[in-house]
């Protein structure tokens, strides 16, 4: 898991580094790995971690909320980001719209997409293997055929970057599943 997250970090930092951010929301911060690393390298003391519960041995102190409406004001954060989180939400589309509501300028997403039954099955298996041990429910709500991208761009956000087939896994696993990964950045119009 650490190699996977370090690979995501290495891909995300060059996209995020040029941004001048007064405030940052880490939506679904999990154990705080990304919030802690981004705080150390990009935005010290400017990141607000948010999750539905605090994990044991969490690296940050998250704001806890119900999982419904994000408890922050419209356009409160210069940047909002969600890394491998949206597919765990009861309604990824509603959560995505709520993230956009809280975003003043930038939105950064790392998640999954599929276009075939085989791709969907692979994501379900990977999600179970990667999350069950942390007691994170796998709801299997993955983006299909870039539906979330259309939603984001129809709600006042302009695409800055979209990288499909993100190399987060190595070896055979990477060859089989990196095409199911994506990273994207949007800016409010």
PDB file of C-alpha atoms in Angstrom:
ATOM      1  CA  UNK A   1       0.000   0.000   0.000  1.00  0.00           C
ATOM      2  CA  UNK A   2       2.826   2.420   0.759  1.00  0.00           C
ATOM      3  CA  UNK A   3       4.389   2.018  -2.706  1.00  0.00           C
ATOM      4  CA  UNK A   4       0.974   2.658  -4.254  1.00  0.00           C
ATOM      5  CA  UNK A   5       0.445   5.824  -2.203  1.00  0.00           C
ATOM      6  CA  UNK A   6       4.007   7.019  -2.794  1.00  0.00           C
ATOM      7  CA  UNK A   7       3.417   6.607  -6.537  1.00  0.00           C
ATOM      8  CA  UNK A   8       0.247   8.703  -6.281  1.00  0.00           C
ATOM      9  CA  UNK A   9       2.148  11.311  -4.270  1.00  0.00           C
ATOM     10  CA  UNK A  10       4.891  11.446  -6.909  1.00  0.00           C
ATOM     11  CA  UNK A  11       2.299  11.961  -9.665  1.00  0.00           C
ATOM     12  CA  UNK A  12       0.227  14.515  -7.739  1.00  0.00           C
ATOM     13  CA  UNK A  13       2.947  16.790  -6.387  1.00  0.00           C
ATOM     14  CA  UNK A  14       4.101  18.227  -9.751  1.00  0.00           C
ATOM     15  CA  UNK A  15       0.477  19.088 -10.595  1.00  0.00           C
ATOM     16  CA  UNK A  16      -0.193  20.650  -7.197  1.00  0.00           C
ATOM     17  CA  UNK A  17       3.141  22.331  -6.474  1.00  0.00           C
ATOM     18  CA  UNK A  18       2.613  25.439  -8.672  1.00  0.00           C
ATOM     19  CA  UNK A  19      -0.714  26.241  -6.973  1.00  0.00           C
ATOM     20  CA  UNK A  20      -0.859  29.063  -4.465  1.00  0.00           C
ATOM     21  CA  UNK A  21      -3.381  27.857  -1.917  1.00  0.00           C
ATOM     22  CA  UNK A  22      -4.635  29.730   1.112  1.00  0.00           C
ATOM     23  CA  UNK A  23      -6.754  26.795   2.244  1.00  0.00           C
ATOM     24  CA  UNK A  24      -6.994  23.135   1.233  1.00  0.00           C
ATOM     25  CA  UNK A  25      -9.620  20.455   1.948  1.00  0.00           C
ATOM     26  CA  UNK A  26      -8.572  16.793   2.014  1.00  0.00           C
ATOM     27  CA  UNK A  27     -11.906  15.055   1.428  1.00  0.00           C
ATOM     28  CA  UNK A  28     -11.837  11.544   2.886  1.00  0.00           C
ATOM     29  CA  UNK A  29      -8.396  11.890   4.438  1.00  0.00           C
ATOM     30  CA  UNK A  30      -8.257   8.296   5.720  1.00  0.00           C
ATOM     31  CA  UNK A  31      -5.164   7.854   7.860  1.00  0.00           C
ATOM     32  CA  UNK A  32      -3.886  11.308   6.859  1.00  0.00           C
ATOM     33  CA  UNK A  33      -1.043  10.140   4.608  1.00  0.00           C
ATOM     34  CA  UNK A  34      -1.695  12.684   1.855  1.00  0.00           C
ATOM     35  CA  UNK A  35      -2.603  15.558   4.187  1.00  0.00           C
ATOM     36  CA  UNK A  36       0.591  15.025   6.159  1.00  0.00           C
ATOM     37  CA  UNK A  37       2.794  14.744   3.068  1.00  0.00           C
ATOM     38  CA  UNK A  38       1.235  17.719   1.282  1.00  0.00           C
ATOM     39  CA  UNK A  39       1.504  19.780   4.478  1.00  0.00           C
ATOM     40  CA  UNK A  40       5.193  18.895   4.756  1.00  0.00           C
ATOM     41  CA  UNK A  41       6.029  19.762   1.156  1.00  0.00           C
ATOM     42  CA  UNK A  42       3.411  22.155  -0.208  1.00  0.00           C
ATOM     43  CA  UNK A  43       1.060  23.878   2.220  1.00  0.00           C
ATOM     44  CA  UNK A  44       2.075  23.825   5.884  1.00  0.00           C
ATOM     45  CA  UNK A  45      -0.861  24.460   8.247  1.00  0.00           C
ATOM     46  CA  UNK A  46      -3.314  25.095   5.411  1.00  0.00           C
ATOM     47  CA  UNK A  47      -4.882  21.640   5.040  1.00  0.00           C
ATOM     48  CA  UNK A  48      -8.181  20.680   6.646  1.00  0.00           C
ATOM     49  CA  UNK A  49      -8.553  16.882   6.727  1.00  0.00           C
ATOM     50  CA  UNK A  50     -12.142  15.585   6.604  1.00  0.00           C
ATOM     51  CA  UNK A  51     -13.513  12.069   7.053  1.00  0.00           C
ATOM     52  CA  UNK A  52     -16.450  10.109   8.441  1.00  0.00           C
ATOM     53  CA  UNK A  53     -14.397   8.681  11.308  1.00  0.00           C
ATOM     54  CA  UNK A  54     -10.911   8.937  12.760  1.00  0.00           C
ATOM     55  CA  UNK A  55      -8.786   5.890  12.113  1.00  0.00           C
ATOM     56  CA  UNK A  56      -6.510   4.426  14.760  1.00  0.00           C
ATOM     57  CA  UNK A  57      -2.971   5.785  14.380  1.00  0.00           C
ATOM     58  CA  UNK A  58      -4.202   8.628  12.176  1.00  0.00           C
ATOM     59  CA  UNK A  59      -1.385  10.984  11.147  1.00  0.00           C
ATOM     60  CA  UNK A  60      -3.665  14.057  11.306  1.00  0.00           C
ATOM     61  CA  UNK A  61      -6.634  15.204  13.369  1.00  0.00           C
ATOM     62  CA  UNK A  62      -9.578  15.150  10.942  1.00  0.00           C
ATOM     63  CA  UNK A  63     -12.840  17.019  11.106  1.00  0.00           C
ATOM     64  CA  UNK A  64     -15.454  14.278  11.430  1.00  0.00           C
ATOM     65  CA  UNK A  65     -18.775  14.556   9.598  1.00  0.00           C
ATOM     66  CA  UNK A  66     -21.772  12.341   8.786  1.00  0.00           C
ATOM     67  CA  UNK A  67     -20.871  11.671   5.155  1.00  0.00           C
ATOM     68  CA  UNK A  68     -23.778  13.759   3.907  1.00  0.00           C
ATOM     69  CA  UNK A  69     -23.190  17.473   3.311  1.00  0.00           C
ATOM     70  CA  UNK A  70     -19.606  18.696   3.713  1.00  0.00           C
ATOM     71  CA  UNK A  71     -19.706  20.987   6.788  1.00  0.00           C
ATOM     72  CA  UNK A  72     -17.999  23.981   5.191  1.00  0.00           C
ATOM     73  CA  UNK A  73     -19.082  27.123   3.373  1.00  0.00           C
ATOM     74  CA  UNK A  74     -19.424  27.580  -0.365  1.00  0.00           C
ATOM     75  CA  UNK A  75     -16.051  28.289  -1.983  1.00  0.00           C
ATOM     76  CA  UNK A  76     -14.255  28.096   1.371  1.00  0.00           C
ATOM     77  CA  UNK A  77     -11.152  26.295   0.055  1.00  0.00           C
ATOM     78  CA  UNK A  78      -8.712  27.358  -2.649  1.00  0.00           C
ATOM     79  CA  UNK A  79      -8.214  23.662  -3.417  1.00  0.00           C
ATOM     80  CA  UNK A  80     -10.289  20.607  -2.618  1.00  0.00           C
ATOM     81  CA  UNK A  81      -8.998  17.136  -3.340  1.00  0.00           C
ATOM     82  CA  UNK A  82     -10.191  13.548  -3.066  1.00  0.00           C
ATOM     83  CA  UNK A  83      -7.747  10.686  -3.540  1.00  0.00           C
ATOM     84  CA  UNK A  84      -9.340   7.247  -4.002  1.00  0.00           C
ATOM     85  CA  UNK A  85     -12.378   8.337  -1.997  1.00  0.00           C
ATOM     86  CA  UNK A  86     -15.350   9.131  -4.214  1.00  0.00           C
ATOM     87  CA  UNK A  87     -16.085   5.503  -5.093  1.00  0.00           C
ATOM     88  CA  UNK A  88     -16.577   4.820  -1.359  1.00  0.00           C
ATOM     89  CA  UNK A  89     -19.346   7.426  -1.094  1.00  0.00           C
ATOM     90  CA  UNK A  90     -23.012   6.439  -1.099  1.00  0.00           C
ATOM     91  CA  UNK A  91     -23.479   8.853  -4.011  1.00  0.00           C
ATOM     92  CA  UNK A  92     -20.172   9.808  -5.634  1.00  0.00           C
ATOM     93  CA  UNK A  93     -21.942  12.329  -7.854  1.00  0.00           C
ATOM     94  CA  UNK A  94     -23.556  14.123  -4.882  1.00  0.00           C
ATOM     95  CA  UNK A  95     -20.235  14.141  -3.017  1.00  0.00           C
ATOM     96  CA  UNK A  96     -18.477  15.482  -6.096  1.00  0.00           C
ATOM     97  CA  UNK A  97     -21.001  18.309  -6.437  1.00  0.00           C
ATOM     98  CA  UNK A  98     -20.538  19.113  -2.749  1.00  0.00           C
ATOM     99  CA  UNK A  99     -16.757  19.220  -3.254  1.00  0.00           C
ATOM    100  CA  UNK A 100     -17.245  21.617  -6.158  1.00  0.00           C
ATOM    101  CA  UNK A 101     -19.480  23.758  -3.925  1.00  0.00           C
ATOM    102  CA  UNK A 102     -16.656  24.050  -1.366  1.00  0.00           C
ATOM    103  CA  UNK A 103     -14.022  24.759  -4.043  1.00  0.00           C
ATOM    104  CA  UNK A 104     -13.076  28.356  -4.674  1.00  0.00           C
ATOM    105  CA  UNK A 105     -10.523  27.656  -7.385  1.00  0.00           C
ATOM    106  CA  UNK A 106      -9.053  24.143  -7.856  1.00  0.00           C
ATOM    107  CA  UNK A 107     -10.359  20.577  -7.721  1.00  0.00           C
ATOM    108  CA  UNK A 108      -7.995  17.586  -7.806  1.00  0.00           C
ATOM    109  CA  UNK A 109      -9.276  14.009  -8.122  1.00  0.00           C
ATOM    110  CA  UNK A 110      -7.499  10.647  -8.139  1.00  0.00           C
ATOM    111  CA  UNK A 111      -9.876   7.749  -8.545  1.00  0.00           C
ATOM    112  CA  UNK A 112     -10.886   4.914 -10.864  1.00  0.00           C
ATOM    113  CA  UNK A 113     -12.799   4.537 -14.100  1.00  0.00           C
ATOM    114  CA  UNK A 114     -13.908   1.556 -16.157  1.00  0.00           C
ATOM    115  CA  UNK A 115     -15.634   0.860 -19.446  1.00  0.00           C
ATOM    116  CA  UNK A 116     -16.166  -2.911 -19.428  1.00  0.00           C
ATOM    117  CA  UNK A 117     -17.519  -5.611 -17.106  1.00  0.00           C
ATOM    118  CA  UNK A 118     -13.980  -6.975 -16.745  1.00  0.00           C
ATOM    119  CA  UNK A 119     -12.672  -3.562 -15.662  1.00  0.00           C
ATOM    120  CA  UNK A 120     -15.484  -3.252 -13.129  1.00  0.00           C
ATOM    121  CA  UNK A 121     -14.737  -6.720 -11.720  1.00  0.00           C
ATOM    122  CA  UNK A 122     -11.023  -5.899 -11.438  1.00  0.00           C
ATOM    123  CA  UNK A 123     -11.811  -2.709  -9.496  1.00  0.00           C
ATOM    124  CA  UNK A 124     -14.145  -4.597  -7.145  1.00  0.00           C
ATOM    125  CA  UNK A 125     -11.453  -7.173  -6.378  1.00  0.00           C
ATOM    126  CA  UNK A 126      -8.726  -4.547  -5.897  1.00  0.00           C
ATOM    127  CA  UNK A 127     -11.003  -2.480  -3.667  1.00  0.00           C
ATOM    128  CA  UNK A 128     -11.778  -5.454  -1.441  1.00  0.00           C
ATOM    129  CA  UNK A 129      -8.123  -6.466  -1.181  1.00  0.00           C
ATOM    130  CA  UNK A 130      -6.969  -2.922  -0.506  1.00  0.00           C
ATOM    131  CA  UNK A 131      -9.661  -1.761   1.901  1.00  0.00           C
ATOM    132  CA  UNK A 132     -11.262  -4.656   3.760  1.00  0.00           C
ATOM    133  CA  UNK A 133      -8.387  -4.917   6.256  1.00  0.00           C
ATOM    134  CA  UNK A 134      -8.936  -1.255   7.192  1.00  0.00           C
ATOM    135  CA  UNK A 135     -12.688  -1.823   7.633  1.00  0.00           C
ATOM    136  CA  UNK A 136     -13.432   0.594   4.821  1.00  0.00           C
ATOM    137  CA  UNK A 137     -16.635  -0.416   3.058  1.00  0.00           C
ATOM    138  CA  UNK A 138     -16.348  -1.051  -0.658  1.00  0.00           C
ATOM    139  CA  UNK A 139     -19.537   0.247  -2.270  1.00  0.00           C
ATOM    140  CA  UNK A 140     -18.342  -0.375  -5.854  1.00  0.00           C
ATOM    141  CA  UNK A 141     -19.508   3.048  -7.099  1.00  0.00           C
ATOM    142  CA  UNK A 142     -16.785   3.550  -9.688  1.00  0.00           C
ATOM    143  CA  UNK A 143     -16.885   6.108 -12.449  1.00  0.00           C
ATOM    144  CA  UNK A 144     -18.031   4.569 -15.713  1.00  0.00           C
ATOM    145  CA  UNK A 145     -16.853   5.921 -19.057  1.00  0.00           C
ATOM    146  CA  UNK A 146     -15.800   9.295 -17.629  1.00  0.00           C
ATOM    147  CA  UNK A 147     -19.255  10.231 -16.295  1.00  0.00           C
ATOM    148  CA  UNK A 148     -17.756  12.203 -13.406  1.00  0.00           C
ATOM    149  CA  UNK A 149     -15.660  14.275 -15.794  1.00  0.00           C
ATOM    150  CA  UNK A 150     -18.815  15.388 -17.613  1.00  0.00           C
ATOM    151  CA  UNK A 151     -20.443  16.235 -14.280  1.00  0.00           C
ATOM    152  CA  UNK A 152     -17.461  18.294 -13.091  1.00  0.00           C
ATOM    153  CA  UNK A 153     -17.198  20.207 -16.348  1.00  0.00           C
ATOM    154  CA  UNK A 154     -20.929  20.950 -16.458  1.00  0.00           C
ATOM    155  CA  UNK A 155     -20.694  22.656 -13.046  1.00  0.00           C
ATOM    156  CA  UNK A 156     -18.365  25.556 -13.662  1.00  0.00           C
ATOM    157  CA  UNK A 157     -15.015  23.778 -13.731  1.00  0.00           C
ATOM    158  CA  UNK A 158     -12.517  23.834 -16.602  1.00  0.00           C
ATOM    159  CA  UNK A 159     -10.167  20.898 -17.102  1.00  0.00           C
ATOM    160  CA  UNK A 160      -6.524  21.790 -16.499  1.00  0.00           C
ATOM    161  CA  UNK A 161      -5.153  18.249 -16.706  1.00  0.00           C
ATOM    162  CA  UNK A 162      -6.454  14.716 -17.060  1.00  0.00           C
ATOM    163  CA  UNK A 163      -4.130  11.760 -16.963  1.00  0.00           C
ATOM    164  CA  UNK A 164      -5.790   8.416 -17.696  1.00  0.00           C
ATOM    165  CA  UNK A 165      -3.918   5.157 -17.228  1.00  0.00           C
ATOM    166  CA  UNK A 166      -1.979   6.425 -14.219  1.00  0.00           C
ATOM    167  CA  UNK A 167       1.048   4.239 -13.350  1.00  0.00           C
ATOM    168  CA  UNK A 168       0.350   3.648  -9.654  1.00  0.00           C
ATOM    169  CA  UNK A 169       0.950  -0.106  -9.665  1.00  0.00           C
ATOM    170  CA  UNK A 170       4.058  -1.849 -10.982  1.00  0.00           C
ATOM    171  CA  UNK A 171       4.712  -5.173 -12.684  1.00  0.00           C
ATOM    172  CA  UNK A 172       1.895  -7.447 -13.770  1.00  0.00           C
ATOM    173  CA  UNK A 173      -0.637  -5.724 -11.494  1.00  0.00           C
ATOM    174  CA  UNK A 174       0.231  -2.404 -13.124  1.00  0.00           C
ATOM    175  CA  UNK A 175      -0.044  -3.836 -16.615  1.00  0.00           C
ATOM    176  CA  UNK A 176      -3.496  -5.166 -15.749  1.00  0.00           C
ATOM    177  CA  UNK A 177      -4.944  -2.252 -13.754  1.00  0.00           C
ATOM    178  CA  UNK A 178      -3.189   1.082 -14.362  1.00  0.00           C
ATOM    179  CA  UNK A 179      -5.657   1.726 -17.185  1.00  0.00           C
ATOM    180  CA  UNK A 180      -8.395   1.825 -14.539  1.00  0.00           C
ATOM    181  CA  UNK A 181      -6.751   4.731 -12.673  1.00  0.00           C
ATOM    182  CA  UNK A 182      -6.890   8.460 -13.410  1.00  0.00           C
ATOM    183  CA  UNK A 183      -5.760  11.811 -12.031  1.00  0.00           C
ATOM    184  CA  UNK A 184      -7.450  15.078 -12.951  1.00  0.00           C
ATOM    185  CA  UNK A 185      -7.244  18.762 -12.100  1.00  0.00           C
ATOM    186  CA  UNK A 186      -9.881  21.410 -12.734  1.00  0.00           C
ATOM    187  CA  UNK A 187     -10.078  25.157 -12.175  1.00  0.00           C
ATOM    188  CA  UNK A 188     -13.234  27.165 -11.571  1.00  0.00           C
ATOM    189  CA  UNK A 189     -14.264  29.221 -14.588  1.00  0.00           C
TER     190      UNK A 189
END
